[in-house]
Amino acid sequence: MCGIVGYIGKRDAAPLLLDALRRLEYRGYDSVGEATIHKGKLYVKKGRGKIEDVHRELKLDSLPGNVGVGHSRWATHGEPSKRNAHPHVDNSGKVAVVHNGIIENYEELRQFLRDNGYSFSSDTDTEVVPNLVSYFMKQGNGFEGAVRKAVGRLKGSYALGIVSVSEPDKLIAVRKESPLILGLGSGEMFIASDIPAVLPYTKRVIILEDGEMAVITPIRALVKYTDSGKAIEKKPLRVAWTAEMAEKHGYPHFMLKEIHEQPEAIRETLRVSADELAQLCKMLLDAKRIYIVACGTSHHAALVGKYALAKLADVSAEVVISSEFQESCMVDGGTVVLAITQSGETADTLKAVRVAKAGGARVACLTNVVGSSVTRESELVCHTYAGPEIGVAATKTFAAQVAYLLLLAFNLAKMRKCISKVKFDELVAQLQETPNTIDAVFERTEKQIEELAKRYKDAKNIYFIGRGIGYPIVMEGALKLKEIAYIHSEACPAGELKHGPLALIEHGIPVIAAVVPGSARGRMLGNVEEVKARGATVIAIAADNDEEIKRHVNELISIPVTHELLTPLTYISPLQLLAYYIGVERGFDPDKPRHLAKSVTVE
Ligand code: AGP
């Protein structure tokens, strides 16, 4: 969570920091701030609220100077407020720090600093950092030496950007367990939590790893081990993403744009190398036990994967929510863990991976972000190619994950001779056709969904039901509605209704039913009847050749027919659109849902 940025070069730092922060706002947006240095003085502006609101009031781009740091916050310690906003400055007003992560021992450090005459003006864990740097500078250390000594006292996770008036020609970046990249320009350098922040300025990046720091001047970024200070030779990466890919292109919100980019995300992802797929298949086939770990939307994609692996390839995988992995899972040398995380930075998933490795498991990951933390923790790295996803709600990365997992299941099924070569070719061809089918789904349903959004925008509760592969579809639909429209929504396996949730169904309550073709369809119709009989208004998503369903429901969202296993790709768009349009109808910003952030880097 939180986005940090930094700049050093010849240009005015403040407007560049502001632009970079806007590109990182999806990481956190409860407060924002910048600090720059000019003629031996530190300038700071910060406030509570979204970037545009704070900027309107404070003119964040008006700070003077060619070096500075900026921060967009997702609060952990201390409520969102001006005094808790970053950058935080030491007592002498000479050192400014932006931080993403959590300093676990901040209470103890506060006490140490108080004993040495320091005081604090915020509730944050971060404020100890500039004061520790200042403390060690007063002990006679230079800026870099003081930062290394200060960081040596920190426990927890941190990506830090630090500037000091004592050495205004330097920007220092430090990383431990929170993402941080360096953007290498010509005569200017950037730091940022994520690559999209620097895309308009450079495509050459260095990804800092845990335990590394960088001492940056306009012409050089010297990477070192934070503890020893020993220099490290790091090769810059050239990123393929463009700045354009991270812009809205006329759409009112990133979420809507990214929903519509799903066909392209699937096409690109299906270009996976045969070698990568073969390695993953082999790893899974060699396993005694397979876990797929993930959170949120990635967890729903994992459930689709589990279903496809079992149904088609006779491969059993247990899907575990990452934060529960260490509580409940048995790990040994025969275990393989597949970690699915679009950002590659989700702390819960990284923790599950570390727990798995400590128990002797082999780890593969599926991520959308090249060079992200999970890639460095995994023996085998697999990629989706959805392009940068800026909206906090995962949409196109879900489609890309599902497409990848389906292709994996098809390949495993062929290798295990569960399906013939002809069947395999047929399934792959159908999967490759889904981008076109999804375009047809948009054509056919978007207007209808806008109408439905107007009708159901004031619903207090909306229930979702599905069976088999329809269940992860509705789980994802319900999650989207919660996070974007703030409507209480629950997904229930349709067969489970009668074991309790049916008691909640009353007259007029909307129930959204994913009726997928296949063996569970008949039983699903029975469940639709159960809720209708109790007064629910049923909105079904079903294949357009399903004539019977029309007689059972109040509203039908009709989808071109596909194989049952492909329905998570074709049925999800109307549910994403429904959440989007209801959110907009209710006056919320779908790109920045309250209390949430794109990359969840705390456990
Ligand atoms: C999805 O819309 C959410 N914002 C969230 O559940 C997300 O999917 C989850 O935090 C996992 O993120 P990851 O894929 O980057 O690990």
XYZ file of C-alpha atoms and ligand atoms in Angstrom:
619
model
C 0.000 0.000 0.000
C 1.105 3.647 -0.100
C 2.920 4.994 -3.111
C 6.307 6.603 -2.731
C 8.190 8.592 -5.361
C 11.391 10.596 -5.547
C 13.184 12.735 -8.114
C 16.638 14.211 -8.560
C 17.742 16.022 -11.698
C 17.740 19.379 -13.439
C 13.999 19.929 -13.692
C 11.633 21.225 -11.012
C 10.986 18.213 -8.816
C 7.509 19.101 -7.530
C 5.469 18.835 -10.786
C 7.229 15.573 -11.661
C 6.566 14.166 -8.205
C 2.925 15.167 -8.535
C 2.625 13.467 -11.928
C 4.293 10.304 -10.615
C 2.011 10.318 -7.551
C -1.068 10.568 -9.764
C 0.119 7.419 -11.519
C 0.517 5.657 -8.187
C -2.656 6.877 -6.534
C -4.189 3.409 -6.840
C -1.824 2.317 -4.068
C -3.437 4.541 -1.436
C -5.274 7.825 -1.410
C -6.223 9.009 2.051
C -3.562 11.723 2.148
C -0.724 13.021 0.032
C 2.392 15.130 0.347
C 5.687 16.247 -1.139
C 8.994 17.574 0.200
C 11.679 19.317 -1.842
C 15.006 20.971 -1.082
C 15.951 24.375 -2.435
C 18.878 26.588 -1.440
C 19.570 24.744 1.778
C 15.943 24.667 2.927
C 13.379 21.888 3.124
C 9.894 22.666 1.793
C 6.923 20.433 2.637
C 3.268 20.443 1.587
C 0.843 17.742 2.629
C -2.814 17.234 3.392
C -5.627 14.799 3.930
C -7.668 13.590 0.952
C -7.205 12.510 -2.637
C -4.367 13.997 -4.660
C -6.536 16.302 -6.765
C -8.337 17.736 -3.727
C -5.127 18.349 -1.802
C -3.431 19.757 -4.912
C -6.327 22.161 -5.569
C -5.909 23.543 -2.098
C -2.119 23.474 -1.664
C -0.670 23.597 -5.217
C 1.622 20.651 -4.695
C 3.531 21.437 -7.886
C 4.674 24.822 -6.618
C 7.411 23.663 -4.249
C 10.860 24.876 -5.364
C 13.931 22.701 -6.016
C 15.329 19.914 -8.187
C 15.242 17.124 -5.633
C 12.386 15.765 -3.565
C 10.148 12.933 -2.421
C 6.387 12.382 -2.497
C 3.854 10.040 -0.944
C 0.288 8.893 -1.416
C -0.924 7.203 1.769
C -2.990 4.189 2.771
C -3.166 4.556 6.539
C -1.888 1.858 8.884
C -0.636 3.703 11.987
C -2.599 6.850 12.686
C -5.847 8.087 11.122
C -5.785 9.823 7.754
C -4.963 13.457 8.604
C -2.566 16.221 7.672
C -0.241 15.524 10.601
C -0.058 11.820 9.792
C 0.472 12.451 6.071
C 3.970 11.942 4.649
C 6.642 13.209 4.134
C 7.703 13.166 7.776
C 10.444 15.509 8.853
C 12.922 15.314 11.741
C 12.813 17.774 14.645
C 15.417 20.035 13.082
C 13.497 20.268 9.789
C 16.434 18.940 7.758
C 15.583 15.357 6.850
C 12.393 14.292 5.040
C 11.221 10.707 4.652
C 8.478 8.943 2.708
C 7.743 5.364 3.729
C 5.691 2.425 2.552
C 5.466 -0.484 5.001
C 5.358 -0.859 8.762
C 8.069 -0.151 11.339
C 7.201 -2.806 13.906
C 9.482 -1.549 16.691
C 8.504 2.110 16.388
C 7.334 2.362 20.027
C 10.738 1.271 21.292
C 12.485 3.630 18.843
C 10.261 6.526 19.889
C 11.279 5.918 23.483
C 14.957 5.821 22.521
C 14.584 9.105 20.626
C 12.528 10.728 23.402
C 15.306 9.802 25.838
C 17.606 11.700 23.510
C 15.471 14.824 23.444
C 13.319 14.188 20.360
C 9.574 14.747 20.203
C 6.872 13.558 17.808
C 4.045 15.328 16.092
C 2.246 12.439 14.376
C 0.802 9.046 15.348
C 2.763 7.273 12.654
C 5.410 4.598 12.864
C 7.318 6.468 10.132
C 8.247 9.570 12.098
C 10.991 7.707 13.934
C 12.924 7.326 10.677
C 13.848 10.966 9.888
C 14.622 11.489 13.561
C 16.886 8.440 13.730
C 18.711 9.664 10.606
C 19.050 13.075 12.211
C 20.262 11.482 15.462
C 23.002 9.553 13.663
C 23.991 12.619 11.647
C 24.444 14.520 14.882
C 26.736 11.682 15.998
C 29.060 12.676 13.160
C 27.874 10.414 10.333
C 27.332 11.674 6.785
C 23.864 11.387 5.216
C 24.428 7.897 3.777
C 26.138 6.578 6.918
C 23.336 7.946 9.094
C 20.678 6.316 6.892
C 22.468 2.968 7.084
C 22.755 3.213 10.873
C 19.114 4.264 11.213
C 17.875 1.463 8.979
C 19.965 -0.972 11.012
C 17.698 -0.157 13.961
C 14.426 -0.738 12.103
C 12.329 -3.896 12.367
C 9.503 -4.482 9.913
C 9.006 -3.663 6.277
C 9.948 -0.515 4.471
C 10.514 1.181 1.171
C 12.003 4.561 2.005
C 12.792 7.708 0.055
C 14.976 10.137 2.006
C 16.391 13.612 1.335
C 18.471 15.863 3.578
C 19.435 19.525 3.352
C 22.928 18.560 4.519
C 23.565 16.778 1.184
C 20.995 18.164 -1.272
C 22.672 16.538 -4.259
C 21.572 13.081 -3.076
C 18.384 11.089 -2.868
C 18.544 7.850 -0.883
C 16.256 4.859 -1.421
C 16.106 1.816 0.866
C 14.133 -1.374 0.470
C 13.078 -4.224 2.755
C 9.914 -6.209 2.002
C 8.138 -3.308 0.280
C 8.499 -2.710 -3.447
C 10.804 -0.009 -4.785
C 12.227 0.662 -8.219
C 14.719 3.135 -9.605
C 13.943 4.841 -12.916
C 17.110 5.760 -14.785
C 16.710 8.861 -16.944
C 19.255 10.982 -18.754
C 20.665 13.442 -16.237
C 17.805 12.659 -13.875
C 16.719 9.748 -11.679
C 13.463 8.620 -10.128
C 12.401 6.277 -7.391
C 8.894 4.820 -7.190
C 6.878 2.038 -5.598
C 5.776 0.803 -8.975
C 6.843 1.008 -12.614
C 3.835 2.965 -14.046
C 4.958 6.044 -12.065
C 8.090 6.491 -14.174
C 6.876 5.281 -17.588
C 6.567 8.778 -19.162
C 10.183 9.525 -18.251
C 12.106 6.312 -18.722
C 11.775 2.630 -19.597
C 15.066 1.709 -17.900
C 14.514 0.536 -14.358
C 16.412 -1.198 -11.610
C 14.372 -3.223 -9.172
C 15.772 -2.893 -5.670
C 15.721 -6.088 -3.655
C 15.388 -6.647 0.070
C 18.415 -5.444 1.969
C 19.468 -3.062 -0.804
C 19.696 0.699 -0.903
C 20.587 3.227 -3.590
C 22.501 6.461 -3.284
C 21.243 8.513 -6.171
C 22.559 11.644 -7.877
C 21.236 13.090 -11.164
C 23.775 11.028 -13.120
C 24.252 7.896 -11.049
C 22.282 5.399 -9.004
C 24.738 3.469 -6.875
C 23.144 0.342 -5.429
C 24.607 -1.118 -2.245
C 23.886 -3.680 0.431
C 22.286 -1.662 3.206
C 24.100 -3.495 6.012
C 27.664 -3.613 4.668
C 27.542 -0.648 2.286
C 29.232 -2.831 -0.347
C 28.377 -1.773 -3.926
C 26.327 -4.147 -6.105
C 26.425 -4.339 -9.884
C 22.759 -4.276 -11.036
C 21.665 -4.547 -14.655
C 18.796 -2.224 -15.584
C 15.680 -3.835 -17.078
C 13.988 -2.318 -20.130
C 10.237 -2.455 -19.496
C 7.841 -3.213 -22.322
C 4.895 -1.301 -20.830
C 4.253 2.156 -22.268
C 2.961 5.267 -20.495
C -0.050 5.107 -22.816
C -1.006 1.698 -21.453
C -1.407 3.289 -18.041
C -3.738 6.063 -19.250
C -7.524 6.215 -19.558
C -7.922 6.651 -23.318
C -11.210 8.514 -23.107
C -12.822 6.138 -20.617
C -14.158 7.943 -17.544
C -12.422 5.470 -15.236
C -9.585 2.974 -15.368
C -11.936 0.258 -14.165
C -14.187 0.595 -17.217
C -11.211 0.734 -19.546
C -9.678 -2.330 -17.952
C -12.940 -4.291 -18.107
C -12.946 -3.596 -21.836
C -9.297 -4.596 -22.149
C -10.022 -8.165 -21.078
C -10.062 -9.598 -24.607
C -6.578 -8.188 -25.217
C -5.339 -9.364 -21.809
C -6.443 -12.908 -22.665
C -4.940 -12.824 -26.167
C -1.585 -11.659 -24.817
C -1.574 -14.137 -21.954
C -2.314 -17.068 -24.254
C 0.985 -16.294 -26.000
C 2.762 -17.918 -23.027
C 5.901 -19.815 -23.986
C 5.453 -23.554 -24.411
C 8.563 -24.026 -22.305
C 7.165 -22.113 -19.313
C 3.920 -24.052 -19.464
C 5.757 -27.385 -19.797
C 7.886 -26.578 -16.743
C 4.817 -25.754 -14.675
C 3.033 -28.921 -15.836
C 6.055 -31.023 -14.877
C 6.336 -29.380 -11.485
C 2.666 -30.069 -10.756
C 2.818 -33.633 -12.056
C 5.842 -34.381 -9.848
C 4.021 -33.099 -6.755
C 2.580 -35.264 -4.011
C 0.322 -32.411 -2.918
C -0.597 -29.155 -4.674
C -1.730 -25.927 -3.037
C -2.784 -22.822 -4.907
C -2.494 -19.757 -2.663
C -3.979 -16.350 -3.450
C -6.125 -13.514 -2.074
C -9.258 -11.709 -3.258
C -9.821 -11.850 -6.979
C -6.728 -13.975 -7.534
C -8.255 -16.479 -5.105
C -11.359 -16.648 -7.282
C -9.219 -17.275 -10.351
C -7.453 -20.014 -8.370
C -10.816 -21.680 -7.670
C -11.554 -21.719 -11.394
C -8.144 -23.338 -11.866
C -8.865 -25.981 -9.226
C -12.170 -26.841 -10.875
C -10.625 -27.121 -14.357
C -7.683 -29.194 -13.097
C -9.988 -31.633 -11.335
C -12.680 -31.875 -14.014
C -10.434 -32.122 -16.998
C -6.981 -33.274 -15.925
C -7.811 -35.409 -12.899
C -5.354 -33.311 -10.884
C -6.302 -32.393 -7.346
C -5.216 -28.988 -5.999
C -6.241 -27.394 -2.746
C -6.957 -23.664 -2.981
C -6.059 -21.764 0.183
C -6.528 -18.084 0.982
C -2.947 -16.929 1.503
C -3.464 -15.491 4.987
C -4.820 -18.866 6.152
C -2.039 -20.949 4.647
C 0.247 -21.016 7.663
C -2.676 -21.825 9.959
C -3.892 -24.929 8.211
C -1.624 -26.450 5.606
C 0.719 -29.417 5.661
C 3.947 -28.820 3.798
C 6.847 -31.127 2.964
C 9.318 -31.796 0.175
C 6.593 -33.323 -1.985
C 4.443 -30.195 -1.833
C 4.159 -27.728 -4.699
C 2.666 -24.295 -4.071
C 1.406 -22.170 -6.948
C 1.092 -18.566 -5.753
C -1.243 -16.403 -7.816
C -0.905 -12.657 -7.376
C -1.365 -10.071 -10.095
C 0.788 -7.476 -8.300
C 3.337 -9.967 -7.044
C 3.535 -7.839 -3.885
C 0.641 -9.055 -1.719
C 2.133 -9.554 1.742
C -0.192 -12.442 2.673
C 0.747 -14.361 -0.448
C 4.452 -13.661 0.007
C 4.170 -14.924 3.576
C 2.458 -18.132 2.424
C 5.252 -18.639 -0.096
C 7.903 -18.184 2.589
C 6.128 -20.571 4.956
C 5.869 -23.117 2.133
C 9.546 -22.817 1.274
C 10.561 -23.116 4.906
C 8.635 -26.398 5.011
C 10.508 -27.710 1.984
C 7.871 -27.049 -0.690
C 8.676 -26.057 -4.249
C 7.090 -22.773 -5.326
C 5.848 -21.483 -8.661
C 4.125 -18.143 -9.119
C 1.740 -16.591 -11.616
C 1.992 -12.813 -11.667
C 1.298 -9.862 -13.944
C 4.302 -7.817 -12.820
C 7.770 -8.613 -14.107
C 10.373 -8.419 -11.361
C 7.804 -8.228 -8.542
C 8.654 -9.640 -5.109
C 6.972 -13.006 -5.657
C 9.196 -13.640 -8.681
C 12.253 -13.503 -6.474
C 10.760 -16.004 -4.046
C 9.740 -18.570 -6.650
C 11.602 -21.401 -8.312
C 9.434 -21.049 -11.408
C 8.024 -17.708 -12.551
C 4.982 -17.641 -14.840
C 3.437 -14.457 -16.220
C 0.080 -13.159 -17.294
C 0.262 -10.335 -19.822
C -2.672 -8.125 -18.928
C -0.632 -4.894 -19.038
C -0.682 -2.444 -16.134
C -3.892 -2.558 -14.094
C -4.486 0.767 -12.355
C -8.071 0.449 -11.046
C -8.046 -0.932 -7.509
C -10.599 -3.541 -8.546
C -8.922 -6.409 -10.354
C -10.701 -7.036 -13.660
C -8.498 -7.778 -16.643
C -5.907 -9.500 -14.477
C -8.642 -11.930 -13.362
C -9.398 -12.744 -16.997
C -5.700 -13.222 -17.723
C -5.205 -15.497 -14.699
C -8.225 -17.600 -15.623
C -7.066 -17.903 -19.245
C -3.630 -19.040 -18.083
C -5.033 -21.609 -15.655
C -7.417 -23.008 -18.246
C -4.574 -23.427 -20.732
C -2.586 -25.129 -17.985
C -5.468 -27.528 -17.254
C -5.889 -28.319 -20.969
C -2.179 -29.131 -21.256
C -2.136 -31.285 -18.140
C -5.233 -33.114 -19.327
C -3.511 -33.889 -22.616
C -0.274 -34.984 -20.917
C -2.206 -37.274 -18.584
C -4.205 -38.600 -21.512
C -7.465 -37.483 -19.959
C -8.385 -35.896 -23.282
C -7.433 -36.717 -26.845
C -5.260 -34.506 -29.017
C -8.372 -33.615 -31.028
C -10.258 -32.558 -27.897
C -7.232 -30.566 -26.704
C -6.998 -28.694 -30.019
C -10.726 -28.032 -29.906
C -10.557 -26.619 -26.345
C -7.536 -24.448 -27.124
C -9.279 -23.090 -30.226
C -12.356 -22.254 -28.157
C -10.211 -20.552 -25.529
C -8.500 -18.505 -28.239
C -11.926 -17.491 -29.513
C -13.110 -16.156 -26.101
C -11.694 -12.622 -26.614
C -14.101 -12.255 -29.553
C -16.937 -13.741 -27.502
C -16.251 -11.249 -24.704
C -16.419 -8.383 -27.214
C -19.822 -9.747 -28.242
C -20.847 -9.869 -24.566
C -20.051 -6.140 -24.212
C -22.035 -5.324 -27.364
C -24.992 -7.281 -26.193
C -25.161 -6.564 -22.487
C -23.625 -3.202 -21.583
C -26.769 -1.112 -22.167
C -28.869 -3.681 -20.317
C -26.434 -3.594 -17.379
C -26.585 0.212 -17.225
C -30.374 -0.069 -16.929
C -30.123 -2.749 -14.251
C -27.681 -0.559 -12.331
C -30.249 2.261 -12.222
C -32.892 -0.170 -10.975
C -30.819 -1.869 -8.264
C -28.571 0.954 -7.093
C -30.456 1.320 -3.807
C -30.570 -2.372 -2.938
C -29.384 -3.013 0.618
C -28.393 -6.617 -0.039
C -27.747 -8.540 -3.230
C -27.181 -12.286 -3.171
C -25.269 -14.285 -5.749
C -25.659 -18.007 -6.370
C -23.749 -20.447 -8.561
C -22.796 -24.104 -8.782
C -19.562 -25.760 -9.881
C -17.532 -23.328 -11.930
C -20.423 -20.881 -11.550
C -19.501 -20.491 -7.870
C -16.145 -18.683 -8.314
C -17.859 -16.535 -10.952
C -20.439 -15.292 -8.459
C -17.828 -14.965 -5.692
C -15.979 -12.568 -7.951
C -19.209 -10.755 -8.889
C -20.087 -10.282 -5.213
C -16.584 -9.052 -4.348
C -16.731 -6.462 -7.140
C -20.095 -5.183 -5.912
C -18.837 -4.886 -2.323
C -15.662 -3.039 -3.156
C -16.994 -0.709 -5.854
C -20.676 -0.101 -4.960
C -20.466 -0.667 -1.169
C -23.533 -2.898 -1.273
C -23.666 -5.878 1.007
C -23.374 -8.845 -1.306
C -22.800 -12.489 -0.617
C -22.021 -15.366 -2.891
C -23.421 -18.732 -1.925
C -22.964 -22.128 -3.562
C -26.526 -22.634 -4.779
C -26.774 -26.080 -3.179
C -25.911 -24.576 0.191
C -28.893 -22.173 0.241
C -31.144 -24.657 1.987
C -28.570 -25.092 4.782
C -29.097 -21.543 6.036
C -28.819 -18.577 3.668
C -32.325 -19.239 2.296
C -33.650 -17.764 5.550
C -32.411 -14.350 4.355
C -34.443 -14.391 1.148
C -37.493 -12.164 1.316
C -39.816 -10.451 -1.103
C -38.061 -8.363 -3.763
C -34.501 -9.199 -2.763
C -32.250 -9.357 -5.845
C -30.537 -12.697 -6.420
C -28.032 -12.974 -9.254
C -27.668 -16.521 -10.542
C -24.866 -17.741 -12.795
C -26.424 -20.615 -14.719
C -23.572 -22.316 -16.529
C -24.062 -25.158 -18.986
C -22.983 -28.623 -17.876
C -23.917 -31.254 -15.380
C -24.911 -28.835 -12.581
C -27.315 -26.786 -14.721
C -30.450 -28.776 -13.889
C -29.850 -28.595 -10.151
C -29.112 -24.889 -10.514
C -32.554 -24.338 -12.052
C -34.020 -26.019 -8.976
C -32.155 -23.563 -6.741
C -33.376 -20.625 -8.807
C -36.916 -21.875 -8.208
C -36.232 -22.116 -4.451
C -35.336 -18.426 -4.157
C -38.100 -17.336 -6.529
C -40.657 -19.213 -4.486
C -39.567 -17.106 -1.512
C -40.071 -13.816 -3.342
C -36.591 -13.092 -4.702
C -36.186 -11.145 -7.929
C -33.879 -13.372 -9.951
C -31.425 -11.975 -12.476
C -29.787 -14.857 -14.301
C -26.714 -14.934 -16.485
C -27.081 -17.864 -18.848
C -26.130 -19.179 -22.266
C -28.309 -17.853 -25.052
C -29.349 -21.351 -26.145
C -30.823 -22.019 -22.697
C -34.482 -21.554 -23.593
C -35.799 -23.020 -20.368
C -34.132 -20.511 -18.053
C -36.266 -17.665 -19.452
C -39.338 -19.149 -17.803
C -37.671 -19.228 -14.399
C -36.243 -15.741 -13.970
C -37.232 -12.074 -13.823
C -34.322 -10.763 -15.889
C -31.959 -12.590 -18.195
C -28.450 -11.576 -19.198
C -27.865 -13.746 -22.190
C -24.314 -14.780 -23.122
C -23.074 -16.454 -26.323
C -22.718 -20.212 -25.797
C -19.286 -21.500 -24.847
C -17.839 -24.586 -23.224
C -18.703 -24.685 -19.498
C -15.042 -24.194 -18.511
C -14.860 -20.918 -20.436
C -17.824 -19.316 -18.675
C -15.670 -17.605 -15.983
C -14.267 -15.541 -18.858
C -17.568 -14.768 -20.571
C -19.901 -14.428 -17.581
C -17.695 -12.188 -15.465
C -17.820 -9.038 -17.636
C -21.536 -8.302 -16.994
C -20.929 -8.700 -13.253
C -17.917 -6.366 -13.349
C -19.960 -3.872 -15.361
C -22.853 -4.129 -12.926
C -20.587 -3.270 -9.984
C -19.025 -0.448 -11.988
C -22.315 1.143 -13.082
C -23.958 0.767 -9.678
C -20.894 2.356 -8.066
C -21.056 5.280 -10.498
C -24.864 5.627 -10.019
C -24.268 5.839 -6.284
C -21.690 8.573 -6.804
C -18.549 6.642 -5.855
C -15.171 6.651 -7.576
C -14.757 3.094 -8.864
C -11.007 3.500 -9.297
C -10.466 4.374 -5.659
C -12.805 2.438 -3.403
C -12.750 3.561 0.208
C -10.383 1.818 2.632
C -8.810 -0.270 -0.142
C -5.586 -0.108 -2.111
C -4.284 -1.884 -5.161
C -1.282 -3.560 -3.717
C -1.792 -4.940 -0.218
C 1.683 -5.009 1.236
C 0.743 -5.486 4.887
C -0.335 -8.758 6.515
C -9.696 -7.219 -6.194
O -10.587 -6.418 -6.861
C -9.107 -6.657 -4.996
N -8.705 -5.329 -5.117
C -8.229 -7.571 -4.179
O -9.063 -8.545 -3.676
C -7.027 -8.263 -4.870
O -7.475 -9.181 -5.810
C -6.183 -8.950 -3.782
O -5.693 -7.993 -2.914
C -5.060 -9.767 -4.361
O -4.141 -8.988 -5.064
P -2.972 -9.636 -5.889
O -3.575 -10.408 -7.014
O -2.158 -8.480 -6.364
O -2.215 -10.534 -4.966
